[in-house]
Amino acid sequence: MVQGGSDLYERIWKVARRIPRGKVATYGMLAALAGRPGQPRLAGYAMRNVPDGSGIPWHRVINARGEISPRAGGSIESGMQRALLESEGIRFDETGRIDLNAYLWKARIRR
DNA sequence: TCGCTGACCCAGG
DNA sequence: CCCTGGGCCAGCG
């Protein structure tokens, strides 16, 4: 078990679980809510290390441009992510973008 | 221990 | 609107 690192991942995963169905969050947002503002890459690492079948809605995490971030290797999961989002009622435009103004999850800062 | 990579983001041109 | 460069930090060889 790695110290610190896994703790950081769990913190980010915990935030990701709070994303409601039909809404999306950005990597930068997850990082900020996890206590690491300005470090969106850490959220990307956490998503990459999400245990399969953990129940974490990793597909609801997209980039700040409102698009699905292409993963390394161009695996089929990128297409699966879009399918999952569409099944939740989220629509994509011709350029493959999502209307963040309508679907972005408005999270509240923990006190 | 050092160096490179990466499911990112923002400012400029 | 699109493309480019710089910056941030953790993980791996």
PDB file of N, CA, C and O in Angstrom, chain A residues 44-86:
ATOM      1  N   GLY A  44      -6.733  13.328 -13.415  1.00  0.00           N
ATOM      2  CA  GLY A  44      -6.574  12.435 -14.554  1.00  0.00           C
ATOM      3  C   GLY A  44      -5.911  11.134 -14.118  1.00  0.00           C
ATOM      4  O   GLY A  44      -6.311  10.045 -14.511  1.00  0.00           O
ATOM      5  N   TYR A  45      -4.911  11.227 -13.263  1.00  0.00           N
ATOM      6  CA  TYR A  45      -4.230  10.039 -12.739  1.00  0.00           C
ATOM      7  C   TYR A  45      -5.213   9.189 -11.946  1.00  0.00           C
ATOM      8  O   TYR A  45      -5.234   7.966 -12.053  1.00  0.00           O
ATOM      9  N   ALA A  46      -6.010   9.840 -11.125  1.00  0.00           N
ATOM     10  CA  ALA A  46      -6.976   9.126 -10.289  1.00  0.00           C
ATOM     11  C   ALA A  46      -7.988   8.381 -11.156  1.00  0.00           C
ATOM     12  O   ALA A  46      -8.329   7.232 -10.877  1.00  0.00           O
ATOM     13  N   MET A  47      -8.437   9.027 -12.236  1.00  0.00           N
ATOM     14  CA  MET A  47      -9.407   8.384 -13.125  1.00  0.00           C
ATOM     15  C   MET A  47      -8.769   7.204 -13.831  1.00  0.00           C
ATOM     16  O   MET A  47      -9.377   6.181 -14.075  1.00  0.00           O
ATOM     17  N   ARG A  48      -7.499   7.347 -14.153  1.00  0.00           N
ATOM     18  CA  ARG A  48      -6.783   6.271 -14.844  1.00  0.00           C
ATOM     19  C   ARG A  48      -6.648   5.067 -13.937  1.00  0.00           C
ATOM     20  O   ARG A  48      -6.603   3.933 -14.372  1.00  0.00           O
ATOM     21  N   ASN A  49      -6.588   5.329 -12.628  1.00  0.00           N
ATOM     22  CA  ASN A  49      -6.400   4.243 -11.654  1.00  0.00           C
ATOM     23  C   ASN A  49      -7.693   3.796 -10.993  1.00  0.00           C
ATOM     24  O   ASN A  49      -7.648   3.098  -9.985  1.00  0.00           O
ATOM     25  N   VAL A  50      -8.830   4.224 -11.539  1.00  0.00           N
ATOM     26  CA  VAL A  50     -10.106   3.809 -10.966  1.00  0.00           C
ATOM     27  C   VAL A  50     -10.272   2.296 -11.104  1.00  0.00           C
ATOM     28  O   VAL A  50     -10.182   1.769 -12.200  1.00  0.00           O
ATOM     29  N   PRO A  51     -10.492   1.601  -9.975  1.00  0.00           N
ATOM     30  CA  PRO A  51     -10.697   0.146  -9.998  1.00  0.00           C
ATOM     31  C   PRO A  51     -11.959  -0.189 -10.778  1.00  0.00           C
ATOM     32  O   PRO A  51     -12.986   0.454 -10.588  1.00  0.00           O
ATOM     33  N   ASP A  52     -11.882  -1.166 -11.643  1.00  0.00           N
ATOM     34  CA  ASP A  52     -13.039  -1.547 -12.435  1.00  0.00           C
ATOM     35  C   ASP A  52     -14.120  -2.136 -11.529  1.00  0.00           C
ATOM     36  O   ASP A  52     -13.841  -2.958 -10.673  1.00  0.00           O
ATOM     37  N   GLY A  53     -15.349  -1.679 -11.715  1.00  0.00           N
ATOM     38  CA  GLY A  53     -16.447  -2.184 -10.901  1.00  0.00           C
ATOM     39  C   GLY A  53     -16.529  -1.534  -9.533  1.00  0.00           C
ATOM     40  O   GLY A  53     -17.191  -2.038  -8.639  1.00  0.00           O
ATOM     41  N   SER A  54     -15.854  -0.409  -9.372  1.00  0.00           N
ATOM     42  CA  SER A  54     -15.861   0.283  -8.081  1.00  0.00           C
ATOM     43  C   SER A  54     -17.116   1.134  -7.914  1.00  0.00           C
ATOM     44  O   SER A  54     -17.407   1.620  -6.838  1.00  0.00           O
ATOM     45  N   GLY A  55     -17.834   1.312  -9.018  1.00  0.00           N
ATOM     46  CA  GLY A  55     -19.052   2.107  -8.936  1.00  0.00           C
ATOM     47  C   GLY A  55     -18.798   3.593  -9.078  1.00  0.00           C
ATOM     48  O   GLY A  55     -19.706   4.405  -8.967  1.00  0.00           O
ATOM     49  N   ILE A  56     -17.564   3.954  -9.330  1.00  0.00           N
ATOM     50  CA  ILE A  56     -17.231   5.372  -9.512  1.00  0.00           C
ATOM     51  C   ILE A  56     -17.614   5.816 -10.923  1.00  0.00           C
ATOM     52  O   ILE A  56     -17.176   5.200 -11.884  1.00  0.00           O
ATOM     53  N   PRO A  57     -18.441   6.864 -11.028  1.00  0.00           N
ATOM     54  CA  PRO A  57     -18.889   7.347 -12.350  1.00  0.00           C
ATOM     55  C   PRO A  57     -17.795   8.101 -13.084  1.00  0.00           C
ATOM     56  O   PRO A  57     -17.913   9.298 -13.330  1.00  0.00           O
ATOM     57  N   TRP A  58     -16.739   7.419 -13.443  1.00  0.00           N
ATOM     58  CA  TRP A  58     -15.601   8.033 -14.129  1.00  0.00           C
ATOM     59  C   TRP A  58     -16.000   8.653 -15.470  1.00  0.00           C
ATOM     60  O   TRP A  58     -15.375   9.581 -15.947  1.00  0.00           O
ATOM     61  N   HIS A  59     -17.070   8.127 -16.069  1.00  0.00           N
ATOM     62  CA  HIS A  59     -17.492   8.620 -17.387  1.00  0.00           C
ATOM     63  C   HIS A  59     -18.073  10.027 -17.312  1.00  0.00           C
ATOM     64  O   HIS A  59     -18.199  10.699 -18.318  1.00  0.00           O
ATOM     65  N   ARG A  60     -18.425  10.470 -16.082  1.00  0.00           N
ATOM     66  CA  ARG A  60     -18.992  11.817 -15.938  1.00  0.00           C
ATOM     67  C   ARG A  60     -17.905  12.874 -15.795  1.00  0.00           C
ATOM     68  O   ARG A  60     -18.188  14.031 -15.529  1.00  0.00           O
ATOM     69  N   VAL A  61     -16.667  12.466 -15.911  1.00  0.00           N
ATOM     70  CA  VAL A  61     -15.554  13.415 -15.816  1.00  0.00           C
ATOM     71  C   VAL A  61     -14.999  13.723 -17.201  1.00  0.00           C
ATOM     72  O   VAL A  61     -14.519  12.825 -17.895  1.00  0.00           O
ATOM     73  N   ILE A  62     -15.077  15.002 -17.590  1.00  0.00           N
ATOM     74  CA  ILE A  62     -14.587  15.424 -18.901  1.00  0.00           C
ATOM     75  C   ILE A  62     -13.657  16.620 -18.734  1.00  0.00           C
ATOM     76  O   ILE A  62     -13.472  17.110 -17.622  1.00  0.00           O
ATOM     77  N   ASN A  63     -13.062  17.098 -19.815  1.00  0.00           N
ATOM     78  CA  ASN A  63     -12.154  18.232 -19.718  1.00  0.00           C
ATOM     79  C   ASN A  63     -12.908  19.559 -19.752  1.00  0.00           C
ATOM     80  O   ASN A  63     -14.109  19.590 -20.018  1.00  0.00           O
ATOM     81  N   ALA A  64     -12.195  20.645 -19.503  1.00  0.00           N
ATOM     82  CA  ALA A  64     -12.815  21.961 -19.398  1.00  0.00           C
ATOM     83  C   ALA A  64     -13.372  22.461 -20.729  1.00  0.00           C
ATOM     84  O   ALA A  64     -14.140  23.402 -20.764  1.00  0.00           O
ATOM     85  N   ARG A  65     -12.967  21.809 -21.825  1.00  0.00           N
ATOM     86  CA  ARG A  65     -13.467  22.208 -23.136  1.00  0.00           C
ATOM     87  C   ARG A  65     -14.857  21.655 -23.379  1.00  0.00           C
ATOM     88  O   ARG A  65     -15.485  21.975 -24.380  1.00  0.00           O
ATOM     89  N   GLY A  66     -15.307  20.741 -22.511  1.00  0.00           N
ATOM     90  CA  GLY A  66     -16.610  20.125 -22.688  1.00  0.00           C
ATOM     91  C   GLY A  66     -16.532  18.925 -23.602  1.00  0.00           C
ATOM     92  O   GLY A  66     -17.529  18.481 -24.166  1.00  0.00           O
ATOM     93  N   GLU A  67     -15.324  18.363 -23.746  1.00  0.00           N
ATOM     94  CA  GLU A  67     -15.166  17.201 -24.611  1.00  0.00           C
ATOM     95  C   GLU A  67     -14.607  16.019 -23.827  1.00  0.00           C
ATOM     96  O   GLU A  67     -14.015  16.193 -22.761  1.00  0.00           O
ATOM     97  N   ILE A  68     -14.749  14.826 -24.393  1.00  0.00           N
ATOM     98  CA  ILE A  68     -14.195  13.634 -23.769  1.00  0.00           C
ATOM     99  C   ILE A  68     -12.704  13.597 -24.069  1.00  0.00           C
ATOM    100  O   ILE A  68     -12.302  13.639 -25.219  1.00  0.00           O
ATOM    101  N   SER A  69     -11.907  13.534 -23.019  1.00  0.00           N
ATOM    102  CA  SER A  69     -10.457  13.506 -23.208  1.00  0.00           C
ATOM    103  C   SER A  69     -10.026  12.176 -23.813  1.00  0.00           C
ATOM    104  O   SER A  69     -10.291  11.125 -23.250  1.00  0.00           O
ATOM    105  N   PRO A  70      -9.350  12.240 -24.951  1.00  0.00           N
ATOM    106  CA  PRO A  70      -8.853  11.031 -25.596  1.00  0.00           C
ATOM    107  C   PRO A  70      -7.762  10.383 -24.769  1.00  0.00           C
ATOM    108  O   PRO A  70      -6.773  11.012 -24.451  1.00  0.00           O
ATOM    109  N   ARG A  71      -7.967   9.129 -24.380  1.00  0.00           N
ATOM    110  CA  ARG A  71      -6.956   8.444 -23.566  1.00  0.00           C
ATOM    111  C   ARG A  71      -5.848   7.893 -24.433  1.00  0.00           C
ATOM    112  O   ARG A  71      -5.981   7.742 -25.633  1.00  0.00           O
ATOM    113  N   ALA A  72      -4.762   7.573 -23.773  1.00  0.00           N
ATOM    114  CA  ALA A  72      -3.614   6.988 -24.469  1.00  0.00           C
ATOM    115  C   ALA A  72      -3.985   5.639 -25.054  1.00  0.00           C
ATOM    116  O   ALA A  72      -4.691   4.869 -24.431  1.00  0.00           O
ATOM    117  N   GLY A  73      -3.521   5.378 -26.265  1.00  0.00           N
ATOM    118  CA  GLY A  73      -3.802   4.086 -26.884  1.00  0.00           C
ATOM    119  C   GLY A  73      -5.106   4.091 -27.667  1.00  0.00           C
ATOM    120  O   GLY A  73      -5.372   3.200 -28.436  1.00  0.00           O
ATOM    121  N   GLY A  74      -5.898   5.188 -27.450  1.00  0.00           N
ATOM    122  CA  GLY A  74      -7.167   5.295 -28.185  1.00  0.00           C
ATOM    123  C   GLY A  74      -8.056   4.102 -27.958  1.00  0.00           C
ATOM    124  O   GLY A  74      -8.635   3.541 -28.872  1.00  0.00           O
ATOM    125  N   SER A  75      -8.131   3.630 -26.722  1.00  0.00           N
ATOM    126  CA  SER A  75      -8.958   2.480 -26.444  1.00  0.00           C
ATOM    127  C   SER A  75     -10.425   2.725 -26.659  1.00  0.00           C
ATOM    128  O   SER A  75     -10.895   3.817 -26.824  1.00  0.00           O
ATOM    129  N   ILE A  76     -11.163   1.630 -26.734  1.00  0.00           N
ATOM    130  CA  ILE A  76     -12.594   1.695 -27.041  1.00  0.00           C
ATOM    131  C   ILE A  76     -13.382   2.343 -25.912  1.00  0.00           C
ATOM    132  O   ILE A  76     -14.510   2.741 -26.087  1.00  0.00           O
ATOM    133  N   GLU A  77     -12.752   2.440 -24.768  1.00  0.00           N
ATOM    134  CA  GLU A  77     -13.460   3.002 -23.621  1.00  0.00           C
ATOM    135  C   GLU A  77     -13.859   4.455 -23.828  1.00  0.00           C
ATOM    136  O   GLU A  77     -14.797   4.945 -23.215  1.00  0.00           O
ATOM    137  N   SER A  78     -13.127   5.159 -24.700  1.00  0.00           N
ATOM    138  CA  SER A  78     -13.471   6.547 -24.972  1.00  0.00           C
ATOM    139  C   SER A  78     -14.845   6.612 -25.619  1.00  0.00           C
ATOM    140  O   SER A  78     -15.636   7.491 -25.333  1.00  0.00           O
ATOM    141  N   GLY A  79     -15.123   5.639 -26.508  1.00  0.00           N
ATOM    142  CA  GLY A  79     -16.428   5.594 -27.151  1.00  0.00           C
ATOM    143  C   GLY A  79     -17.485   5.147 -26.164  1.00  0.00           C
ATOM    144  O   GLY A  79     -18.621   5.603 -26.199  1.00  0.00           O
ATOM    145  N   MET A  80     -17.084   4.288 -25.228  1.00  0.00           N
ATOM    146  CA  MET A  80     -18.011   3.804 -24.217  1.00  0.00           C
ATOM    147  C   MET A  80     -18.448   4.940 -23.309  1.00  0.00           C
ATOM    148  O   MET A  80     -19.587   5.007 -22.876  1.00  0.00           O
ATOM    149  N   GLN A  81     -17.508   5.841 -23.039  1.00  0.00           N
ATOM    150  CA  GLN A  81     -17.816   6.980 -22.166  1.00  0.00           C
ATOM    151  C   GLN A  81     -18.939   7.811 -22.763  1.00  0.00           C
ATOM    152  O   GLN A  81     -19.873   8.197 -22.071  1.00  0.00           O
ATOM    153  N   ARG A  82     -18.859   8.062 -24.056  1.00  0.00           N
ATOM    154  CA  ARG A  82     -19.895   8.852 -24.711  1.00  0.00           C
ATOM    155  C   ARG A  82     -21.242   8.148 -24.653  1.00  0.00           C
ATOM    156  O   ARG A  82     -22.272   8.751 -24.396  1.00  0.00           O
ATOM    157  N   ALA A  83     -21.209   6.834 -24.871  1.00  0.00           N
ATOM    158  CA  ALA A  83     -22.441   6.049 -24.844  1.00  0.00           C
ATOM    159  C   ALA A  83     -23.092   6.115 -23.465  1.00  0.00           C
ATOM    160  O   ALA A  83     -24.301   6.258 -23.340  1.00  0.00           O
ATOM    161  N   LEU A  84     -22.261   6.007 -22.429  1.00  0.00           N
ATOM    162  CA  LEU A  84     -22.783   6.057 -21.061  1.00  0.00           C
ATOM    163  C   LEU A  84     -23.420   7.413 -20.772  1.00  0.00           C
ATOM    164  O   LEU A  84     -24.484   7.496 -20.164  1.00  0.00           O
ATOM    165  N   LEU A  85     -22.763   8.480 -21.218  1.00  0.00           N
ATOM    166  CA  LEU A  85     -23.292   9.825 -20.981  1.00  0.00           C
ATOM    167  C   LEU A  85     -24.605  10.037 -21.734  1.00  0.00           C
ATOM    168  O   LEU A  85     -25.548  10.612 -21.195  1.00  0.00           O
ATOM    169  N   GLU A  86     -24.664   9.540 -22.958  1.00  0.00           N
ATOM    170  CA  GLU A  86     -25.888   9.687 -23.748  1.00  0.00           C
ATOM    171  C   GLU A  86     -27.036   8.914 -23.111  1.00  0.00           C
ATOM    172  O   GLU A  86     -28.179   9.333 -23.165  1.00  0.00           O
TER     173      GLU A  86
END
